[in-house]
Amino acid sequence: MTDFDNLYRELTLQLNTLYKKFIEPFIELIEHSEDNSFKSTLRFKDKDSLHQSNYALDVNAYTVLSHAALEEYFEQITLKIVELSHQTWKEKQTFNDSLVTLVYFVLSRTEKKMKLKVKFKDVQERIRLAKAKNHIDELLGFCEDFFKIHIEGSHGIGFEYLMELLIPVAIDINQDVDMMRSLAKLKEERGEFAHKKGSVGSISTPVEIYLHVEKCKELAKDVKDQANQKFVGIQ
């Protein structure tokens, strides 16, 4: 099991615990036969579960805590990519696409303040020159520290934030329509609850919010799989 597999396993366990605590009391999984195959359907357990006043606080708690778990997961997996990429350079003097995009991201951010432009094609040359001058580890150390500060200053799981988090380490974001909708919904409902200081407004049902979290978990798995591919034979 890789470090990325362990992070995903921890996320899955967290989300499952939250589901059992806050959502499972209101819904049940029904298996039925259809077209000679078994299919599963989620539905409310009883009539009382249909009333928002009965499930609102549980759904809000599930939303906020699931959002926090996913946010931490994406941040941790990104930092692990940076750490392992840097470590691979130190041990084998090879760099992957994550190091190239990280250096590009950091240099473009720092040089922007000096009104200079960094071209993507220049990044590999900068690394090559740094290697020749024996300063590459210093360069990568600076980039790693800069990126950690960048992550600490941003929060959330919205698409814009994930771009700021994942693109700099060469992770593509699956823009499946359902995944994007679920990301947006989780971000929206978490924000509404937090900014209204706990008041209950219009919220998803237990079934709806559970399915949104499951879609976000699919994205988390895709990110994990991409991260693993970068270090095949290394971890």
mmCIF file of C-alpha atoms in Angstrom:
data_model
loop_
_atom_site.group_PDB
_atom_site.id
_atom_site.type_symbol
_atom_site.label_atom_id
_atom_site.label_comp_id
_atom_site.label_asym_id
_atom_site.label_seq_id
_atom_site.Cartn_x
_atom_site.Cartn_y
_atom_site.Cartn_z
ATOM 1 C CA MET A 1 0.000 0.000 0.000
ATOM 2 C CA THR A 2 1.379 3.414 -0.981
ATOM 3 C CA ASP A 3 1.224 6.633 1.020
ATOM 4 C CA PHE A 4 -1.504 7.811 -1.339
ATOM 5 C CA ASP A 5 -3.510 4.607 -0.812
ATOM 6 C CA ASN A 6 -3.269 5.134 2.950
ATOM 7 C CA LEU A 7 -4.527 8.713 2.675
ATOM 8 C CA TYR A 8 -7.482 7.570 0.586
ATOM 9 C CA ARG A 9 -8.213 4.725 2.999
ATOM 10 C CA GLU A 10 -8.253 7.178 5.913
ATOM 11 C CA LEU A 11 -10.624 9.449 3.994
ATOM 12 C CA THR A 12 -12.950 6.548 3.206
ATOM 13 C CA LEU A 13 -13.038 5.475 6.855
ATOM 14 C CA GLN A 14 -13.783 9.046 7.967
ATOM 15 C CA LEU A 15 -16.593 9.505 5.468
ATOM 16 C CA ASN A 16 -18.075 6.121 6.321
ATOM 17 C CA THR A 17 -18.068 6.988 10.038
ATOM 18 C CA LEU A 18 -19.825 10.280 9.305
ATOM 19 C CA TYR A 19 -22.376 8.503 7.119
ATOM 20 C CA LYS A 20 -23.226 5.992 9.854
ATOM 21 C CA LYS A 21 -23.508 8.732 12.470
ATOM 22 C CA PHE A 22 -25.532 11.353 10.602
ATOM 23 C CA ILE A 23 -27.134 9.852 7.478
ATOM 24 C CA GLU A 24 -27.787 6.162 8.011
ATOM 25 C CA PRO A 25 -30.478 6.789 10.676
ATOM 26 C CA PHE A 26 -32.640 8.383 7.960
ATOM 27 C CA ILE A 27 -32.093 6.247 4.858
ATOM 28 C CA GLU A 28 -31.818 2.618 3.874
ATOM 29 C CA LEU A 29 -30.426 0.705 0.940
ATOM 30 C CA ILE A 30 -32.975 -1.436 -0.883
ATOM 31 C CA GLU A 31 -31.803 -4.129 -3.283
ATOM 32 C CA HIS A 32 -34.197 -5.255 -5.987
ATOM 33 C CA SER A 33 -34.143 -7.296 -9.155
ATOM 34 C CA GLU A 34 -34.422 -5.481 -12.460
ATOM 35 C CA ASP A 35 -33.681 -6.820 -15.941
ATOM 36 C CA ASN A 36 -32.197 -10.010 -14.460
ATOM 37 C CA SER A 37 -29.736 -8.071 -12.301
ATOM 38 C CA PHE A 38 -29.677 -6.700 -8.783
ATOM 39 C CA LYS A 39 -29.863 -2.945 -8.319
ATOM 40 C CA SER A 40 -29.691 -0.779 -5.230
ATOM 41 C CA THR A 41 -31.887 2.174 -4.338
ATOM 42 C CA LEU A 42 -31.571 4.606 -1.450
ATOM 43 C CA ARG A 43 -34.776 5.733 0.230
ATOM 44 C CA PHE A 44 -36.054 7.258 3.460
ATOM 45 C CA LYS A 45 -36.601 4.756 6.263
ATOM 46 C CA ASP A 46 -39.940 6.141 7.452
ATOM 47 C CA LYS A 47 -42.323 9.087 7.178
ATOM 48 C CA ASP A 48 -40.679 10.970 10.030
ATOM 49 C CA SER A 49 -37.420 10.981 8.071
ATOM 50 C CA LEU A 50 -39.113 12.968 5.310
ATOM 51 C CA HIS A 51 -39.402 16.121 7.424
ATOM 52 C CA GLN A 52 -36.502 18.556 7.106
ATOM 53 C CA SER A 53 -36.830 19.599 10.733
ATOM 54 C CA ASN A 54 -35.903 16.045 11.743
ATOM 55 C CA TYR A 55 -32.791 15.655 9.610
ATOM 56 C CA ALA A 56 -31.546 19.239 9.088
ATOM 57 C CA LEU A 57 -28.922 19.369 11.845
ATOM 58 C CA ASP A 58 -27.607 15.913 10.980
ATOM 59 C CA VAL A 59 -27.308 16.792 7.290
ATOM 60 C CA ASN A 60 -25.551 20.051 8.127
ATOM 61 C CA ALA A 61 -23.103 18.262 10.425
ATOM 62 C CA TYR A 62 -22.449 15.615 7.769
ATOM 63 C CA THR A 63 -21.909 18.314 5.135
ATOM 64 C CA VAL A 64 -19.480 20.411 7.185
ATOM 65 C CA LEU A 65 -17.449 17.462 8.465
ATOM 66 C CA SER A 66 -17.325 15.694 5.080
ATOM 67 C CA HIS A 67 -16.191 18.951 3.473
ATOM 68 C CA ALA A 68 -13.422 19.252 6.086
ATOM 69 C CA ALA A 69 -12.304 15.636 5.539
ATOM 70 C CA LEU A 70 -12.139 16.084 1.761
ATOM 71 C CA GLU A 71 -10.331 19.419 2.072
ATOM 72 C CA GLU A 72 -7.686 17.882 4.315
ATOM 73 C CA TYR A 73 -7.316 14.889 1.999
ATOM 74 C CA PHE A 74 -6.653 16.983 -1.112
ATOM 75 C CA GLU A 75 -4.151 19.135 0.777
ATOM 76 C CA GLN A 76 -2.330 16.153 2.273
ATOM 77 C CA ILE A 77 -2.099 14.244 -0.993
ATOM 78 C CA THR A 78 -0.723 17.355 -2.726
ATOM 79 C CA LEU A 79 1.930 17.870 -0.063
ATOM 80 C CA LYS A 80 2.864 14.193 -0.283
ATOM 81 C CA ILE A 81 3.372 14.503 -4.052
ATOM 82 C CA VAL A 82 5.716 17.462 -3.499
ATOM 83 C CA GLU A 83 7.584 15.663 -0.723
ATOM 84 C CA LEU A 84 8.088 12.437 -2.682
ATOM 85 C CA SER A 85 9.027 14.277 -5.879
ATOM 86 C CA HIS A 86 11.699 16.235 -4.015
ATOM 87 C CA GLN A 87 12.872 13.080 -2.257
ATOM 88 C CA THR A 88 13.155 11.252 -5.588
ATOM 89 C CA TRP A 89 15.345 14.045 -6.909
ATOM 90 C CA LYS A 90 17.632 13.824 -3.868
ATOM 91 C CA GLU A 91 17.980 10.045 -4.114
ATOM 92 C CA LYS A 92 18.029 9.472 -7.887
ATOM 93 C CA GLN A 93 18.676 12.890 -9.435
ATOM 94 C CA THR A 94 15.576 12.580 -11.626
ATOM 95 C CA PHE A 95 12.575 14.871 -11.713
ATOM 96 C CA ASN A 96 8.986 14.199 -12.725
ATOM 97 C CA ASP A 97 6.303 16.433 -14.220
ATOM 98 C CA SER A 98 5.156 17.472 -10.727
ATOM 99 C CA LEU A 99 8.512 19.111 -10.014
ATOM 100 C CA VAL A 100 8.467 20.923 -13.361
ATOM 101 C CA THR A 101 4.972 22.328 -12.841
ATOM 102 C CA LEU A 102 5.737 23.176 -9.202
ATOM 103 C CA VAL A 103 8.832 25.187 -10.147
ATOM 104 C CA TYR A 104 6.878 26.897 -12.927
ATOM 105 C CA PHE A 105 4.047 27.766 -10.530
ATOM 106 C CA VAL A 106 6.323 29.143 -7.816
ATOM 107 C CA LEU A 107 8.569 31.111 -10.144
ATOM 108 C CA SER A 108 5.600 32.587 -11.986
ATOM 109 C CA ARG A 109 4.092 33.681 -8.660
ATOM 110 C CA THR A 110 7.303 35.167 -7.273
ATOM 111 C CA GLU A 111 8.513 36.783 -10.490
ATOM 112 C CA LYS A 112 5.094 38.271 -11.176
ATOM 113 C CA LYS A 113 5.784 40.675 -8.340
ATOM 114 C CA MET A 114 8.884 41.833 -10.205
ATOM 115 C CA LYS A 115 6.880 42.193 -13.438
ATOM 116 C CA LEU A 116 8.821 39.398 -15.133
ATOM 117 C CA LYS A 117 7.385 36.569 -17.179
ATOM 118 C CA VAL A 118 8.234 32.897 -16.860
ATOM 119 C CA LYS A 119 7.720 30.696 -19.885
ATOM 120 C CA PHE A 120 6.945 27.047 -19.287
ATOM 121 C CA LYS A 121 9.705 25.976 -21.706
ATOM 122 C CA ASP A 122 12.255 27.799 -19.527
ATOM 123 C CA VAL A 123 11.545 25.732 -16.432
ATOM 124 C CA GLN A 124 13.420 22.571 -17.418
ATOM 125 C CA GLU A 125 16.380 24.728 -18.497
ATOM 126 C CA ARG A 126 16.387 26.454 -15.126
ATOM 127 C CA ILE A 127 16.453 23.069 -13.416
ATOM 128 C CA ARG A 128 19.287 21.898 -15.691
ATOM 129 C CA LEU A 129 21.331 24.999 -14.942
ATOM 130 C CA ALA A 130 20.593 24.702 -11.256
ATOM 131 C CA LYS A 131 21.859 21.137 -11.369
ATOM 132 C CA ALA A 132 25.033 22.267 -13.142
ATOM 133 C CA LYS A 133 25.571 24.884 -10.430
ATOM 134 C CA ASN A 134 24.726 22.380 -7.694
ATOM 135 C CA HIS A 135 21.885 24.587 -6.448
ATOM 136 C CA ILE A 136 18.877 22.518 -7.518
ATOM 137 C CA ASP A 137 18.117 21.260 -4.025
ATOM 138 C CA GLU A 138 18.052 24.838 -2.772
ATOM 139 C CA LEU A 139 15.678 25.771 -5.600
ATOM 140 C CA LEU A 140 13.344 22.865 -4.882
ATOM 141 C CA GLY A 141 13.466 23.510 -1.150
ATOM 142 C CA PHE A 142 12.396 27.097 -1.754
ATOM 143 C CA CYS A 143 9.577 25.963 -4.054
ATOM 144 C CA GLU A 144 8.379 23.387 -1.516
ATOM 145 C CA ASP A 145 8.331 25.934 1.326
ATOM 146 C CA PHE A 146 6.585 28.537 -0.858
ATOM 147 C CA PHE A 147 3.917 26.041 -1.889
ATOM 148 C CA LYS A 148 3.221 24.981 1.706
ATOM 149 C CA ILE A 149 2.570 28.614 2.609
ATOM 150 C CA HIS A 150 0.349 28.920 -0.471
ATOM 151 C CA ILE A 151 -1.734 25.947 0.681
ATOM 152 C CA GLU A 152 -2.060 27.292 4.224
ATOM 153 C CA GLY A 153 -3.522 30.513 2.856
ATOM 154 C CA SER A 154 -6.286 28.848 0.843
ATOM 155 C CA HIS A 155 -9.181 26.687 1.941
ATOM 156 C CA GLY A 156 -12.071 24.743 0.436
ATOM 157 C CA ILE A 157 -12.882 22.101 -2.157
ATOM 158 C CA GLY A 158 -14.344 24.339 -4.847
ATOM 159 C CA PHE A 159 -13.100 23.822 -8.392
ATOM 160 C CA GLU A 160 -11.083 27.056 -8.349
ATOM 161 C CA TYR A 161 -9.306 26.047 -5.144
ATOM 162 C CA LEU A 162 -8.586 22.539 -6.400
ATOM 163 C CA MET A 163 -7.016 24.053 -9.507
ATOM 164 C CA GLU A 164 -4.704 26.131 -7.307
ATOM 165 C CA LEU A 165 -3.880 22.992 -5.340
ATOM 166 C CA LEU A 166 -3.575 20.223 -7.922
ATOM 167 C CA ILE A 167 -2.492 21.818 -11.200
ATOM 168 C CA PRO A 168 0.842 22.999 -9.686
ATOM 169 C CA VAL A 169 1.715 19.334 -9.014
ATOM 170 C CA ALA A 170 0.553 18.115 -12.447
ATOM 171 C CA ILE A 171 -2.685 16.446 -11.332
ATOM 172 C CA ASP A 172 -5.559 16.783 -13.786
ATOM 173 C CA ILE A 173 -9.006 17.466 -12.341
ATOM 174 C CA ASN A 174 -11.747 15.238 -13.705
ATOM 175 C CA GLN A 175 -14.392 17.696 -14.904
ATOM 176 C CA ASP A 176 -17.219 15.206 -15.105
ATOM 177 C CA VAL A 177 -20.453 17.194 -14.909
ATOM 178 C CA ASP A 178 -21.861 15.243 -11.957
ATOM 179 C CA MET A 179 -18.592 15.539 -10.026
ATOM 180 C CA MET A 180 -18.434 19.284 -10.595
ATOM 181 C CA ARG A 181 -22.066 19.663 -9.536
ATOM 182 C CA SER A 182 -21.450 17.705 -6.339
ATOM 183 C CA LEU A 183 -18.321 19.696 -5.510
ATOM 184 C CA ALA A 184 -20.237 22.946 -5.991
ATOM 185 C CA LYS A 185 -23.192 21.731 -3.911
ATOM 186 C CA LEU A 186 -21.041 20.581 -1.005
ATOM 187 C CA LYS A 187 -19.141 23.871 -1.039
ATOM 188 C CA GLU A 188 -22.379 25.893 -1.250
ATOM 189 C CA GLU A 189 -24.219 24.144 1.579
ATOM 190 C CA ARG A 190 -21.185 24.085 3.850
ATOM 191 C CA GLY A 191 -20.720 27.829 3.242
ATOM 192 C CA GLU A 192 -24.354 28.684 3.837
ATOM 193 C CA PHE A 193 -24.460 26.809 7.136
ATOM 194 C CA ALA A 194 -21.146 28.274 8.342
ATOM 195 C CA HIS A 195 -21.959 31.863 7.388
ATOM 196 C CA LYS A 196 -25.438 31.717 8.889
ATOM 197 C CA LYS A 197 -23.830 30.539 12.126
ATOM 198 C CA GLY A 198 -25.746 27.302 12.314
ATOM 199 C CA SER A 199 -29.163 28.416 11.152
ATOM 200 C CA VAL A 200 -31.124 25.940 9.030
ATOM 201 C CA GLY A 201 -32.152 27.059 5.558
ATOM 202 C CA SER A 202 -32.857 25.158 2.376
ATOM 203 C CA ILE A 203 -30.665 22.049 2.412
ATOM 204 C CA SER A 204 -30.288 18.763 0.601
ATOM 205 C CA THR A 205 -32.051 15.651 1.833
ATOM 206 C CA PRO A 206 -29.942 12.909 3.492
ATOM 207 C CA VAL A 207 -30.042 10.907 0.251
ATOM 208 C CA GLU A 208 -28.982 13.868 -1.897
ATOM 209 C CA ILE A 209 -26.078 14.985 0.278
ATOM 210 C CA TYR A 210 -24.814 11.414 0.652
ATOM 211 C CA LEU A 211 -24.729 11.010 -3.133
ATOM 212 C CA HIS A 212 -22.900 14.342 -3.487
ATOM 213 C CA VAL A 213 -20.233 13.213 -1.017
ATOM 214 C CA GLU A 214 -19.880 9.892 -2.846
ATOM 215 C CA LYS A 215 -19.259 11.770 -6.104
ATOM 216 C CA CYS A 216 -16.587 13.862 -4.398
ATOM 217 C CA LYS A 217 -15.042 10.631 -3.125
ATOM 218 C CA GLU A 218 -14.821 9.416 -6.723
ATOM 219 C CA LEU A 219 -12.787 12.512 -7.542
ATOM 220 C CA ALA A 220 -10.590 11.817 -4.521
ATOM 221 C CA LYS A 221 -9.919 8.298 -5.833
ATOM 222 C CA ASP A 222 -9.048 9.633 -9.286
ATOM 223 C CA VAL A 223 -6.527 12.038 -7.739
ATOM 224 C CA LYS A 224 -5.057 9.185 -5.696
ATOM 225 C CA ASP A 225 -4.692 6.996 -8.791
ATOM 226 C CA GLN A 226 -2.932 9.779 -10.703
ATOM 227 C CA ALA A 227 -0.568 10.357 -7.785
ATOM 228 C CA ASN A 228 0.306 6.657 -7.626
ATOM 229 C CA GLN A 229 1.141 6.617 -11.336
ATOM 230 C CA LYS A 230 3.821 9.262 -10.785
ATOM 231 C CA PHE A 231 5.778 7.014 -8.445
ATOM 232 C CA VAL A 232 5.392 3.523 -9.903
ATOM 233 C CA GLY A 233 8.338 1.433 -8.740
ATOM 234 C CA ILE A 234 9.464 4.080 -6.228
ATOM 235 C CA GLN A 235 7.107 3.808 -3.234
#
